[in-house]
Structure formats: C-alpha cells, structure tokens
C-alpha positions in Angstrom: 0.0 0.0 0.0 1.3 3.5 -0.9 2.0 5.3 2.3 3.0 8.7 1.1 2.5 11.7 3.4 1.0 14.7 1.6 -0.4 18.2 2.0 -4.0 18.8 1.3 -6.2 21.2 -0.7 -9.7 20.9 -2.2 -10.5 20.9 -5.9 -13.9 20.2 -7.6 -15.5 18.2 -4.8 -12.6 15.8 -4.4 -9.4 16.0 -2.4 -6.2 16.8 -4.1 -2.7 16.4 -2.4 0.0 18.3 -4.4 3.6 17.6 -3.3 6.7 16.3 -5.1 6.8 12.5 -4.6 8.8 9.7 -6.1 7.0 8.5 -9.2 5.2 5.1 -9.1 3.8 5.1 -12.7 2.9 1.5 -12.7 0.7 1.8 -9.6 -0.8 5.1 -10.9 -1.7 3.5 -14.2 -3.5 0.7 -12.4 -5.5 3.2 -10.4 -6.4 5.2 -13.5 -7.6 2.1 -15.2 -9.9 1.3 -12.2 -11.1 4.9 -12.2 -11.9 4.7 -15.9 -13.8 1.5 -15.4 -15.8 3.1 -12.6 -16.5 6.3 -14.6 -17.8 4.4 -17.6 -19.4 1.3 -16.1 -21.2 2.8 -13.1 -23.5 5.2 -15.1 -24.0 2.5 -17.7 -25.1 -0.1 -15.2 -27.1 2.1 -12.8 -30.8 2.4 -13.6 -30.6 6.2 -13.6 -27.3 7.4 -12.2 -27.8 11.0 -13.3 -31.2 11.5 -11.6 -29.6 13.6 -8.8 -26.2 14.7 -10.2 -25.4 16.3 -13.6 -23.1 14.4 -16.0 -20.9 17.5 -16.1 -20.4 17.5 -12.3 -19.6 13.8 -12.2 -17.1 14.1 -15.1 -15.4 17.0 -13.4 -14.9 15.0 -10.3 -13.5 12.1 -12.4 -11.0 14.4 -14.1 -9.9 16.0 -10.9 -9.3 12.6 -9.2 -7.5 11.3 -12.2 -5.1 14.2 -12.2 -4.5 13.9 -8.4 -3.7 10.1 -8.3 0.1 10.5 -8.4 -0.1 12.6 -5.2 -2.5 10.4 -3.3 -2.1 7.3 -1.1 -4.2 4.2 -2.0 -6.6 5.0 0.7 -7.0 8.6 -0.5 -7.8 7.3 -4.0 -10.5 5.1 -2.6 -11.8 8.0 -0.6 -12.0 10.1 -3.7 -13.9 7.3 -5.5 -16.3 7.0 -2.7 -17.0 10.7 -2.8 -17.6 10.5 -6.5 -20.1 7.6 -6.2 -21.9 9.4 -3.3 -22.7 12.2 -5.8 -25.6 10.0 -7.0 -27.4 10.6 -3.6 -28.6 7.0 -3.7 -28.2 5.0 -0.4 -27.8 1.8 -2.4 -25.1 3.2 -4.7 -21.8 3.5 -2.8 -18.3 2.3 -2.1 -18.5 1.1 1.5 -15.6 2.0 3.7 -13.5 0.2 4.8 -12.7 -2.0 1.7 -11.0 -5.4 2.0 -8.6 -4.3 -0.8 -7.3 -1.4 1.3 -6.6 -2.1 4.9 -8.0 0.4 7.4 -6.8 1.5 10.8 -9.5 2.3 13.4 -9.4 3.9 16.9 -10.5 1.7 19.8 -14.0 3.1 20.2 -17.6 2.4 19.2 -19.7 5.5 18.8 -23.5 5.9 18.7 -25.6 9.0 17.8 -28.5 9.8 20.2 -30.9 12.7 20.2 -28.5 14.6 22.5 -25.2 13.9 20.6 -22.6 11.4 19.8 -21.5 9.1 22.6 -19.0 6.4 23.3 -20.8 3.0 23.8 -17.7 0.7 23.8 -14.0 1.2 24.2 -10.7 -0.7 24.8 -9.8 -1.2 28.4 -6.9 1.4 28.1 -9.5 4.1 27.3 -12.2 3.2 29.8 -12.4 6.9 30.8 -14.1 7.6 27.5 -16.9 5.1 28.0 -20.3 6.9 28.2 -18.8 10.3 27.4 -20.1 12.6 24.7 -17.7 13.4 21.8 -17.1 17.1 21.5 -14.5 17.2 18.8 -12.3 15.0 16.6 -8.9 16.3 15.5 -9.4 19.9 14.7 -13.1 19.7 14.0 -16.2 19.9 16.1 -18.3 16.7 16.0 -20.8 18.3 13.6 -18.0 19.4 11.2 -16.4 15.9 11.3 -19.9 14.4 10.6 -20.3 16.7 7.6 -16.9 15.7 6.3 -17.5 11.9 6.4 -21.0 12.4 5.1 -19.6 13.4 1.7 -18.4 9.9 1.0 -21.6 8.0 2.0 -24.4 7.4 -0.4 -27.6 8.7 1.2 -31.0 10.1 0.6 -31.6 11.7 4.0 -29.9 12.7 7.2 -31.3 9.7 9.2 -29.2 7.3 7.2 -26.1 9.4 7.8 -26.8 9.3 11.6 -27.0 5.6 11.4 -23.8 5.0 9.4 -21.4 7.8 10.3 -20.4 6.5 13.8 -18.4 3.7 12.1 -16.8 6.2 9.7 -15.8 8.5 12.5 -13.6 5.9 14.1 -11.9 5.1 10.7 -8.5 6.8 11.2 -7.3 6.5 7.6 -10.5 8.0 6.3 -10.3 10.9 8.9 -6.8 11.6 7.7 -7.9 11.5 4.0 -10.6 14.0 4.8 -8.3 16.3 6.8 -10.1 15.7 10.0 -6.9 14.5 11.7 -3.3 15.1 10.5 -2.0 11.6 11.0 -3.8 8.3 10.5 -1.8 6.6 13.3 -3.3 8.6 16.1 -6.5 10.7 16.6 -7.2 13.3 19.2 -10.7 13.2 20.6 -12.2 15.7 23.1 -15.0 14.4 25.3 -17.5 15.8 27.8 -18.6 13.8 30.9 -21.9 14.0 32.8 -20.6 16.7 35.0 -19.8 18.9 32.0 -16.1 18.6 32.4 -14.1 18.1 29.2 -11.0 15.9 28.7 -9.0 14.9 25.7 -7.4 11.6 24.7 -4.9 10.8 21.9 -6.3 7.5 20.6 -3.9 5.2 18.7 -5.3 3.4 15.7 -4.7 -0.2 14.6 -6.1 -2.6 12.0 -7.7 -4.8 14.7 -8.7 -2.7 17.8 -10.2 -4.7 20.6 -13.2 -3.3 22.4 -13.4 -5.0 25.7 -15.7 -2.6 27.6 -19.3 -1.7 26.7 -21.8 0.5 28.3 -24.2 -0.8 29.5 -22.4 -4.1 30.2 -24.6 -6.8 28.5 -23.3 -9.4 31.0 -24.5 -7.7 34.2 -28.2 -6.9 33.6 -31.2 -6.4 31.4 -30.8 -6.1 27.6 -33.6 -4.3 25.8 -35.5 -6.6 23.5 -34.4 -5.0 20.2 -30.7 -5.6 21.1 -31.2 -9.3 21.8 -30.5 -12.2 19.4 -28.9 -9.9 16.9 -27.3 -12.7 14.9 -30.7 -14.2 14.1 -32.6 -12.9 11.1 -35.9 -13.0 13.0 -37.2 -14.2 16.3 -40.2 -13.7 18.6 -41.3 -14.0 22.2 -44.6 -14.0 24.0 -44.9 -12.3 27.4 -47.9 -13.6 29.3 -47.8 -11.1 32.1 -48.5 -8.3 29.6 -50.1 -10.1 26.7 -47.3 -8.8 24.5 -46.2 -10.7 21.4 -42.9 -9.3 20.2 -41.4 -10.0 16.8 -38.0 -8.8 15.8 -37.3 -8.7 12.1 -33.6 -8.1 11.6 -32.9 -9.2 8.0 -35.3 -9.7 5.1 -33.9 -13.2 4.2 -34.8 -16.8 4.9 -32.7 -18.2 7.8 -30.9 -21.5 7.4 -33.0 -24.2 9.0 -36.2 -22.2 9.3 -37.7 -20.2 6.5 -39.6 -17.0 7.3 -42.8 -18.8 6.1 -42.2 -21.6 8.7 -41.4 -18.9 11.3 -44.6 -17.1 10.5 -46.6 -20.2 11.2 -45.2 -20.3 14.8 -45.9 -16.6 15.3 -49.5 -16.9 14.1 -50.0 -20.0 16.3 -48.8 -18.0 19.3 -51.1 -15.2 18.3 -54.1 -17.5 18.0 -53.5 -19.6 21.1 -52.7 -16.7 23.6 -54.5 -13.6 24.9 -52.4 -11.1 22.9 -53.2 -7.4 23.7 -50.3 -6.0 21.8 -48.4 -7.3 18.8 -45.1 -5.5 18.1 -43.3 -5.9 14.8 -39.9 -4.3 15.5 -38.0 -3.5 12.2 -35.4 -1.2 13.7 -32.0 -1.7 12.2 -33.3 -3.9 9.3 -31.2 -2.8 6.3 -33.0 -5.0 3.8 -32.7 -8.1 1.7 -35.7 -9.6 -0.2 -38.9 -7.6 0.1 -41.1 -10.6 -0.6 -39.9 -12.6 2.4 -42.4 -10.9 4.7 -45.4 -11.8 2.6 -46.6 -14.8 4.6 -46.8 -12.6 7.7 -48.7 -9.9 5.9 -51.2 -12.5 4.7 -51.6 -14.0 8.1 -52.2 -10.6 9.8 -54.6 -9.5 7.2 -56.6 -12.6 7.7 -57.0 -11.5 11.3 -57.8 -7.9 10.5 -61.1 -8.0 12.5 -59.1 -8.9 15.6 -56.6 -6.1 15.1 -59.4 -3.6 14.6 -61.1 -4.7 17.8 -59.0 -6.3 20.6 -55.3 -6.5 19.6 -53.0 -3.6 18.7 -50.4 -3.9 16.0 -47.5 -1.5 16.5 -44.5 -1.3 14.1 -41.1 0.1 15.3 -38.8 1.9 12.8 -35.6 3.9 13.1 -32.7 5.3 11.1 -31.4 1.8 10.3 -34.7 0.8 8.6 -34.0 0.9 4.9 -34.6 -0.9 1.6 -36.7 -4.1 2.0 -36.8 -3.3 5.8 -38.5 0.0 4.9 -40.8 -1.7 2.5 -41.8 -4.2 5.2 -42.8 -1.3 7.5 -44.8 0.3 4.7 -46.6 -3.0 3.9 -47.5 -3.4 7.6 -48.8 0.1 7.8 -50.8 -0.4 4.7 -52.8 -3.2 6.3 -54.8 -0.3 7.8 -54.6 -1.2 11.4 -50.9 -0.6 12.4 -49.3 2.4 14.1 -45.7 3.3 13.5 -43.4 4.3 16.4 -39.8 5.4 16.6 -37.7 7.6 14.4 -37.7 8.5 10.7 -36.2 5.8 8.5 -32.8 5.9 6.9 -34.3 4.8 3.7 -36.6 6.9 1.5 -39.9 5.3 0.3 -39.1 6.6 -3.2 -35.7 5.1 -3.8 -33.3 3.2 -6.0 -32.6 -0.4 -5.0 -32.0 -4.0 -6.0 -28.2 -3.9 -5.6 -25.6 -5.3 -8.0 -21.9 -5.0 -7.5 -19.1 -3.8 -9.8 -15.6 -5.0 -8.8 -12.8 -2.8 -10.2 -10.3 -5.0 -12.0 -6.9 -4.0 -10.5 -7.4 -3.1 -6.8 -10.7 -5.1 -6.4 -12.6 -2.2 -5.0 -16.3 -3.2 -4.7 -18.9 -0.6 -5.9 -22.6 -1.2 -5.2 -25.2 0.3 -7.6 -29.0 0.2 -8.0 -30.8 -1.6 -10.8 -34.4 -0.7 -10.0 -36.6 2.3 -9.0 -39.2 2.0 -6.2 -41.9 4.6 -5.9 -44.4 5.3 -3.1 -47.0 8.0 -3.8 -46.9 11.2 -1.7 -44.0 9.9 0.3 -41.4 12.1 2.0 -37.6 11.5 2.2 -38.1 9.2 5.1 -41.0 7.0 6.3 -42.1 9.0 9.3 -43.5 7.4 12.6 -47.0 8.2 13.7 -45.6 8.6 17.2 -42.0 9.9 17.4 -39.9 8.3 20.1 -36.4 9.7 20.0 -33.7 7.9 22.0 -31.5 9.9 24.3 -28.2 8.8 25.7 -29.6 8.6 29.2 -32.2 6.1 27.9 -29.6 3.9 26.3 -27.2 3.8 29.3 -30.1 3.1 31.6 -31.0 0.0 29.5 -34.3 1.7 28.6 -36.1 1.5 25.3 -38.3 4.6 25.0 -39.9 3.2 21.9 -41.4 0.4 24.0 -42.6 3.0 26.5 -44.0 5.1 23.7 -46.8 2.6 23.1 -48.5 3.9 26.2 -47.8 7.6 25.7 -48.0 10.3 23.1 -45.3 12.9 22.7 -45.7 16.1 24.8 -45.5 19.4 23.1 -42.6 21.2 24.6 -42.1 24.9 24.9 -38.6 26.0 23.9 -37.2 28.1 26.7 -35.9 31.6 25.9 -34.8 33.2 29.2 -35.8 30.6 31.8 -35.7 26.9 31.2 -38.0 25.1 33.6 -37.4 21.3 33.9 -38.7 18.5 36.0 -36.3 18.3 38.9 -36.0 14.5 38.6 -36.2 13.7 34.9 -35.0 17.0 33.5 -37.8 16.9 30.9 -39.3 20.2 29.9 -42.7 19.5 31.4 -43.7 19.9 35.1 -46.9 19.3 37.0 -48.7 21.0 39.9 -47.1 20.2 43.2 -44.0 18.8 41.6 -40.4 19.9 42.2 -38.9 21.9 39.3 -35.6 23.5 38.4 -35.4 26.9 36.7 -32.2 27.5 34.7 -31.3 31.0 33.6 -29.1 34.1 34.3 -30.0 35.2 37.8 -26.9 37.3 38.3 -26.7 39.1 41.6 -28.5 36.3 43.5 -26.6 34.9 46.5 -26.7 31.2 47.1 -29.3 30.1 49.7 -31.0 26.9 50.8 -34.2 26.1 52.5 -33.6 25.3 56.2 -37.0 24.2 57.4 -40.3 22.6 56.3 -42.7 24.0 55.1 -40.5 25.7 52.5 -40.5 29.5 52.5 -41.7 31.4 49.5 -38.8 33.9 49.8 -35.2 32.8 50.0 -32.3 35.3 50.0 -34.5 38.0 48.6 -35.6 35.8 45.7 -39.2 35.0 44.8 -40.6 32.8 42.0 -44.1 33.6 40.7 -46.0 31.1 38.6 -49.1 32.7 37.1 -48.7 35.3 39.8 -48.7 32.7 42.7 -45.6 32.6 44.9 -43.8 29.2 44.8 -42.0 27.5 47.7 -38.3 27.6 47.2 -35.8 24.8 47.9 -32.5 26.4 46.8 -31.3 29.5 45.0 -28.2 29.9 42.9 -27.1 32.5 40.3 -27.9 30.1 37.5 -30.5 27.7 39.0 -33.5 27.9 41.3 -35.2 24.8 42.6 -38.8 25.3 43.6 -42.2 23.6 44.0 -44.8 24.3 41.3 -47.9 25.7 43.1 -50.8 23.2 43.3 -53.2 25.7 41.8 -51.3 25.9 38.5 -53.5 24.6 35.7 -52.2 22.5 32.8 -50.9 24.3 29.8 -48.5 27.2 29.3 -47.8 29.1 32.6 -45.9 32.3 33.2 -42.9 32.2 35.4 -41.2 35.3 36.9 -38.1 35.5 39.0 -37.8 38.5 41.3 -34.9 39.6 43.4 -35.6 42.2 46.2 -38.8 43.0 44.3 -37.1 43.6 40.9 -37.8 41.3 38.0 -34.7 39.3 36.9 -36.4 37.2 34.2 -39.8 36.3 32.8 -40.8 33.4 30.5 -43.3 30.6 30.0 -43.1 27.0 31.2 -45.1 23.9 30.2 -47.4 22.3 32.8 -49.2 19.0 32.5 -51.7 17.3 34.8 -49.0 14.7 35.6 -45.3 14.7 34.6 -43.7 11.8 36.3 -39.9 11.8 36.9 -37.8 9.5 39.0 -34.8 11.0 40.9 -31.3 9.5 40.2 -28.4 9.2 42.6 -24.8 9.6 41.5 -25.0 12.3 38.8 -21.8 11.1 37.1 -23.0 7.5 36.8 -24.1 6.9 33.2 -26.4 4.0 34.1 -28.7 6.5 35.9 -29.2 4.6 39.2 -32.5 5.4 40.7 -33.3 7.0 44.1 -34.6 3.6 45.4 -34.6 2.0 48.8 -34.7 -1.8 49.2 -37.2 -3.5 51.5 -34.7 -3.1 54.3 -34.6 0.7 53.7 -31.0 0.6 52.4 -30.1 2.3 49.1 -30.4 -0.1 46.2 -27.1 -0.7 44.3 -24.9 -3.4 42.8 -23.8 -4.7 46.2 -27.2 -4.1 47.9 -29.7 -5.6 45.6 -33.4 -6.1 45.9 -34.9 -9.6 45.6 -37.8 -10.7 43.4 -41.0 -10.3 45.4 -39.6 -7.5 47.7 -41.2 -4.1 48.0 -38.9 -1.3 47.0 -39.4 2.5 47.6 -39.0 4.8 44.6 -38.6 8.5 45.0 -39.9 10.7 42.3 -41.9 13.9 41.6 -44.6 15.1 39.2 -47.4 12.6 40.2 -50.2 15.2 39.8 -53.1 15.6 42.2 -53.3 13.8 45.5 -56.0 13.0 48.1 -55.8 14.7 50.5 -53.8 17.5 49.0 -50.8 19.0 50.8 -50.3 22.7 51.2 -47.6 24.2 49.0 -44.2 23.7 50.6 -45.5 21.2 53.1 -44.8 17.4 53.2 -47.5 14.7 53.1 -47.6 14.4 56.8 -48.9 11.6 59.0 -52.1 11.1 56.9 -51.1 9.2 53.7 -51.8 11.3 50.7 -52.5 9.1 47.7 -52.1 9.9 44.0 -55.5 10.3 42.3 -54.1 9.2 38.9 -53.5 5.5 38.7 -49.8 4.7 38.7 -48.1 1.8 36.9 -44.5 0.5 37.1 -42.4 -1.6 34.7 -39.1 -3.4 35.3 -37.6 -4.3 32.0 -40.7 -5.4 30.2 -42.5 -6.9 33.2 -45.3 -4.9 34.9 -44.9 -4.5 38.7 -47.6 -4.3 41.4 -47.9 -0.8 42.9 -48.4 -1.0 46.7 -48.6 2.7 47.3 -48.4 5.9 45.2 -48.6 9.2 46.9 -46.7 12.0 48.7 -43.7 11.3 50.9 -44.7 12.0 54.5 -41.3 13.7 55.1 -40.3 15.6 51.9 -42.4 18.3 50.2 -43.0 17.7 46.5 -41.6 14.2 46.6 -43.6 11.4 45.2 -43.1 8.0 46.9 -44.0 4.8 45.0 -43.8 1.5 46.8 -43.5 -1.3 44.2 -43.3 -5.0 44.4 -40.5 -6.5 42.3 -42.0 -8.9 39.8 -41.3 -12.6 40.6 -40.2 -13.4 37.0 -36.9 -15.1 36.0 -36.2 -12.3 33.5 -36.0 -9.7 36.3 -32.3 -10.1 37.4 -29.2 -8.0 37.4 -29.3 -4.3 36.5 -32.8 -3.5 35.3 -34.4 -0.4 33.8 -37.4 0.9 35.8 -40.0 3.4 34.7 -43.4 4.6 35.9 -46.3 5.8 33.9 -49.7 7.4 34.6 -52.3 7.3 31.9 -50.3 7.8 28.8 -47.5 9.8 30.3 -44.2 8.0 30.9 -41.4 8.9 33.3 -37.7 8.8 32.6 -36.0 5.5 33.2 -33.5 4.6 36.0 -31.7 1.4 36.8 -32.1 -0.8 39.9 -30.2 -4.0 40.8 -32.1 -7.3 41.4 -30.5 -10.5 42.7 
C-alpha cells in the first residue's frame, strides 16, 4: 500500500494532495484504469445514475481525481472514488468503507448517535475513561464538522441514514486523515465531555484490529432491551404472558438456514391464535433489507386476522434510522394493512428510492462498488418514512437500559415549549414539562443572587430575597443559585402554558413561559456522574439499592420521584405529606424491563415536600435479574428510566 505523506487542498468536490513525490507510474496506471472502469461502467449499469447529479459535475470529479492520483495514497484514492459515487445521492449506490482491498486503521471506540449527541458506547480497556462520554471534537473539527466531512463519502437520501452510518466512519482513522479531520492516521485526538460537564482529551492510537473489551451498558450484568437481543438471528419472537405482548424482531429480510420465514410465521401466528395477545409489536429497527417478498406470509396472516386487530389487539410497528430498503418496504406494507401504528424515528431509507443492488468490482485493486438496478416509488412519500408517534432515543435512555420506543406505546409525545430566558425542567427527569405540586428546576441568568438553601419545612416562598411567581402565585423555594433555582410548582397551577417570573428584592430578573401538564412523572437519580442512571430507590430493608445491595424478586422497594399530579388529600404548597397518607389520584403503573410491577402505594412522601413515593413489588419473574431499567407511567405519560439491581 502506498503510504505517502501529503499536504491537502480541495478541488472540484474531491481531495487533491499536491507535493513532489517519487513517481510510481505502474501503480498510478492501475488506479487510473480502475477509475476509468468506474467512470464508464457505473453510469451505464445504474438504472438512472444522473437522476440527482449532472453528468458535467460527475465528469469534473472524475477528471480531478485522475489528475490527483500521483499525489494520493491508496486510501486517499478510494476515498476520492467514494466521494464521486456518493454524488448520486442514492443510499444503495456506494463504495462502502472500509474496503477489503485497502486495509484500514481504526481507533478503539464504538460511537452511537443519540438525540442529544454522539456518545462512546464501547472502548478498549486502556481508554475506559471515554466510556459513556459525549464526543465534543475529533482532530481539529467539532463533532458536527467531522460528521459533515465523512457524510460526503456516504451514499444517502436523508440525514437519518447518515446518523446511522457515520459512527463507524468517525472511528476510521485512515478516512479521517484523508478528509483532513486528523493530521496523522496513526493517532487521533478526541475531546470528550462527561456527565458533570467537564471536558477531557485523549490521543487514541489506531490499529487494524482494535479490541473493544468494555461496553456501556455491560450486557453481561443486567437487562438487555428486546431490540438488542439475538442480533445474529434474522428473525425471532417471544410472548410475554404477564402483559399479553407478542414481540417479533425482524432483523434481516432473508430466509434463515434451517427455518424459512414462512415456517417462522406459522409459529408466530400459532402463538397469536392460542394466547391472549393485547399488543403485537413488529420491530423492524436496524433492518437494512434483503428480499422484500420474504415478509409476505406474515402480511397475509395478519390481514386474515384484520377484524381482531381492529377490535381487541393492537399492532405497532417500530422503525428507526437503520430501517432501509426491504426493511423499509416491510414497514410500509405493515402500515398499509390499515390497522398498524408506526413508532420510533424517521427511517434511513426513502420510500421513493433506487434499489436491487448489484456490484461492480474494479479489475486491479478489487474495490467493490454497489449500484442500483431498479426504482421503487411510493405516492406522496417524504424523504423518510415517518413514525405516527415519534420516540427519540436519548443517551440517558440507552445507558439506563431503557427502550423509550417500547414505552411510547403507552404515551403520546408532549408538546414542549422552547425556553428563551428561563428553562424550567422537571427536577428529577429534566424533561421540559412539570406538574402542579412537583419539584422543578429553573435555569437562567440570575446574576446578583446569593446562594441560599431552605432550612425548614414547610419551605419558605422567599429565599435570599428571591421570589418565583407562577401565574402570579408565589412558589415554595428549595434552593437558589445565580444560574439555577429549585422550587415547587404551586398546586393551583392549571395544565398548559404558565408564566414564570423570577424576582430579586422586588425587581424582576427574568420572565418566561413553562409547560405544565396534569402529571409529569420523573424519577430521581443518585450519582449524577453514573451513566447508568441509578434510581433513588430503597430496598425493602430501607438501604439504598445498588450493585452490592440488591433487591430480591418479590420484595417491595421504595422509589422517590416527583410530578405525580393531584393527590387526596392535597398537601399545602411547601409542606410534606404528613402523618395522613396522601394518595395519587391518577393510577400509577411501574415496569421493570418489560415486566409490569404491582404498585403497593403511590402518593406524597410524608417527610419531603413535593416528593412522590412509590412502593412497588419487584415482579417474581426469571427475566428480572441483574441491572434492570425501571420506569413509571400514569395514563399515557411515561417517566424517565432509572436502573435498579435485582438479585
């Protein structure tokens, strides 16, 4: 492999590297032959290569790369070819990187995009510090700039597909060097941010076979969400009798050796017919395609039971950024049955797309080029198949072993108000919705305010000269800082937008709106720097739950939360529940993993104002073991997830 070090400049949408190097005319000739094959054969074989790029733009890119070959390393030539092919803006037409013909060095991380950024989900033992951290920058670029750089070499039709694929490209050290993200392919400087907001940097060496020995969460120590189980199987299903859930995971649109999808479908339908199924979930997240006809037996079987799905059994279909090609078409077909609801995130594939992949192998360096041979159209479709109920995944959900898409089947998204001067969040979940009587945190610029903390119960409505007014009603205050004020939302606050004003010695510091719902459940966490989000939970013996102090199946645990909504009897603002138990008037439910849990008590803590206490019996089910995600819900409103340890 040519290992020339070169300087960089941009030219006509490809990278050119002009320096004086020793000539390697034989090697350059071979690359130019491959480039010519690519330039001639790809447009000729593709069903309509110039649908999204002009012939002139493509030819200019070919000419620029041809001229630059003597100044490029082998990997830089392949990168230039990938950029050319990506001009087609077709997710099925691409040069996947890495290529077997050109060895690739990678840094020892696995990255994943979440709604709140790019995070490290696996690492080598040497760089354990990075596990669970957010990536702030790579080389000399911000994360977003690096994302844009690698996006240029990936065939795509929408941003969702880029978010799905780019994490593997952003650990490709040779690609990062070729794109000028890092100066040297042997080492890459990453800057990270931890949960406390502190930043740190690591110089990560690259290698051809990095070993990732650490993962977060650790799959060996606790619950694994359903969609991340059995990933080597093309399809599998399970029935959960405690909830009446029939869950089907469809990973690949191909028949599996030893059991065709038609045979598999017979088993699924037999389980559906012989059990009380309240909810049938077809999970197609991460399904990148195959043969779109494979799913037909399931479609036929479900359609034959249409009357059941329109009356007593729900059919929910889960999609995400990794749903593309035949996986996307399977989701469309299920929706078109007329009784399915789509949950999750916009698909990486476009309903109107090129597909049916064939491969062109370049003769000299054996670079593989995928291209489309057929056009698929879907009337009135957008660039992605959109869910009926969006369920974005945050890093906190992932590290807490929680699948918010599963939770979304019992909730609808809450319309959130974008804060301008004051951001009011649930004090436990840090969601942008609060409820009457709940504890909340207001973030903003409260310069001039001296730090002060409440010293007695009931809480005062003035602290260090600071007052918080919600719709004109003074709120009890827990703590005051120059950038954060913790308070209790007055019980009289009605659902909907509410005005919040912060006063200091009678003068207004800030005014804004906040979002109030009848209930906004949030569970407190302990250990703010712990990425697994351990819950504020006491075991049956009143000791704090943890890895070394685990609850047992059948035990009653105490969960401390806020945002439960109205109670009977109601407590005065700033006061605790007191000696008479104050019960939640909205029915509360709890779930550990996927198992429902019996609620023994749900109401105000007798000791702490604004704190919601839920006593829950741990389900006596074999699947409830190790580190488990726990969440609460009331009606169709779901809390954040925390983790608890069960022995």
